[in-house]
C-alpha positions as MATLAB code, in Angstrom:
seq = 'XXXXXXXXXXXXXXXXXXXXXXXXXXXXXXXXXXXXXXXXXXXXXXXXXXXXXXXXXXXXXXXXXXXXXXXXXXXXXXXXXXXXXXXXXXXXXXXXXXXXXXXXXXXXXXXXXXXXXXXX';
ca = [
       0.000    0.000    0.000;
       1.284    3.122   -0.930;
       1.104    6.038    1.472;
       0.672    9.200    0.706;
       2.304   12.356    1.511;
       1.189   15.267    3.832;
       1.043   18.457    1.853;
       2.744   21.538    3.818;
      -0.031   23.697    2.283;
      -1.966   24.212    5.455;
       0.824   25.263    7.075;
       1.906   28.176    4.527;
      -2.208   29.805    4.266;
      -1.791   29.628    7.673;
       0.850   31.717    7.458;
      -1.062   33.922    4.956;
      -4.123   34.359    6.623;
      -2.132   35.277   10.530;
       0.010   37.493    8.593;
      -2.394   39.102    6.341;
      -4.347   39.555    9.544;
      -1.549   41.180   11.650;
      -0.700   43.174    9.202;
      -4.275   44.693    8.439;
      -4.369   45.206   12.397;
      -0.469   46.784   13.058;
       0.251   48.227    9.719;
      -1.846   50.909    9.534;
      -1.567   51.855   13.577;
       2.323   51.880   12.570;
       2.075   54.607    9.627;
      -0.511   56.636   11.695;
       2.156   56.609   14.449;
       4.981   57.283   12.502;
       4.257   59.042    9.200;
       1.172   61.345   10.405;
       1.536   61.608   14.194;
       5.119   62.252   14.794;
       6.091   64.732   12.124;
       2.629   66.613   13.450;
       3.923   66.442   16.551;
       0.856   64.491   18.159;
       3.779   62.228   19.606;
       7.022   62.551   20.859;
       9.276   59.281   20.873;
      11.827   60.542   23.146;
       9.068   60.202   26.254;
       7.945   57.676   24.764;
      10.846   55.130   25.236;
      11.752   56.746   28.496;
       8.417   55.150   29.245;
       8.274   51.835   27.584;
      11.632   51.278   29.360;
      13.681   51.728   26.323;
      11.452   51.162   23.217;
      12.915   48.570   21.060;
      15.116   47.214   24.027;
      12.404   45.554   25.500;
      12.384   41.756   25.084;
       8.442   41.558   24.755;
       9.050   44.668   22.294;
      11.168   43.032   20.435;
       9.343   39.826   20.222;
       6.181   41.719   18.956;
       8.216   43.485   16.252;
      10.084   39.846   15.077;
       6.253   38.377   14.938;
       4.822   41.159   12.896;
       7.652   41.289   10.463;
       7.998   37.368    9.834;
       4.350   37.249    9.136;
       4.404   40.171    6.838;
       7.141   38.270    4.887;
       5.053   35.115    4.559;
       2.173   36.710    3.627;
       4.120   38.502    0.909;
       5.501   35.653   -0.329;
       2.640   33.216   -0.475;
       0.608   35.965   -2.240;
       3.264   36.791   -4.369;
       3.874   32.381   -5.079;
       0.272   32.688   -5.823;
       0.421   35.595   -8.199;
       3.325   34.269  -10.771;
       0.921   31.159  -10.812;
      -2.231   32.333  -11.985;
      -1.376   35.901  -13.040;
       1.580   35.321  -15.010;
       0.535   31.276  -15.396;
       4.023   30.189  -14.130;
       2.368   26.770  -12.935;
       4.597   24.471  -14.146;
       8.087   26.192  -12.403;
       5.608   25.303   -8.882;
       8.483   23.719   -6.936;
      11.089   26.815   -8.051;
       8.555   29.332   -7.378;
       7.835   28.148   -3.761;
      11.525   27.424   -2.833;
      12.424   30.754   -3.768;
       8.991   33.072   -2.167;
       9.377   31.221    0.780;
      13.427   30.864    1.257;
      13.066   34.172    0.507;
      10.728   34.966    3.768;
      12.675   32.561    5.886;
      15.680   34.386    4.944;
      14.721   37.831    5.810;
      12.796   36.391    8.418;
      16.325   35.194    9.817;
      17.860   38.324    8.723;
      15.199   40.199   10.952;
      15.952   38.212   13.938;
      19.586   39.191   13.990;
      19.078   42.633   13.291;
      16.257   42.427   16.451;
      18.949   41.066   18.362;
      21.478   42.983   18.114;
      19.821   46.330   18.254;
      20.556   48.261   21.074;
];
């Protein structure tokens, strides 16, 4: 009897869908923060890390930004896999396609962990 294998599909629209989700939530709190309320002066950074006990130097801070950004990436690339399929009907390079959107992610993913960690 031949068995058959598990397909790792689940796993990447999971992906998709948590990181299309995140980013729909965090994205557009992040650009009001820094491309409308800063430069208007609504906020002022400089308090705000004294109060957040250092900004980006927080652990949990840190964490949040790492999740947000490595879900952003998937999301790209599994919409991106999904779009030189049927857009420009690049089917039959499937196993290329998918090796490179997502080594792609998990690169920059790894990329954004190192960064994260050795911020200051």
């Amino acid at each position: 009897m031949r068995r058959s294998r598990r397909s790792s599909e689940p796993f990447f629209w999971a992906l998709f869908s948590s990181g299309g989700m995140l980013a729909a939530l965090v994205m557009p709190a992040l650009a009001l923060c820094l491309w409308v309320a800063r430069p208007l002066g609504w906020v002022d950074f400089a308090d705000l890390a004294k109060l957040s006990g250092g900004g980006v130097g927080s652990p949990l801070v840190r964490l949040f930004v790492f999740v947000v950004i490595s879900l952003a990436l998937f999301h790209w690339a599994h919409r991106f896999r999904y779009t030189l399929y049927d857009g420009l009907q690049l089917a039959h390079l499937y196993g290329l396609i998918a090796t490179l959107c997502y080594g792609g992610a998990t690169l920059l993913t790894v990329l954004a962990a190192w960064v994260l960690l050795r911020f200051p």
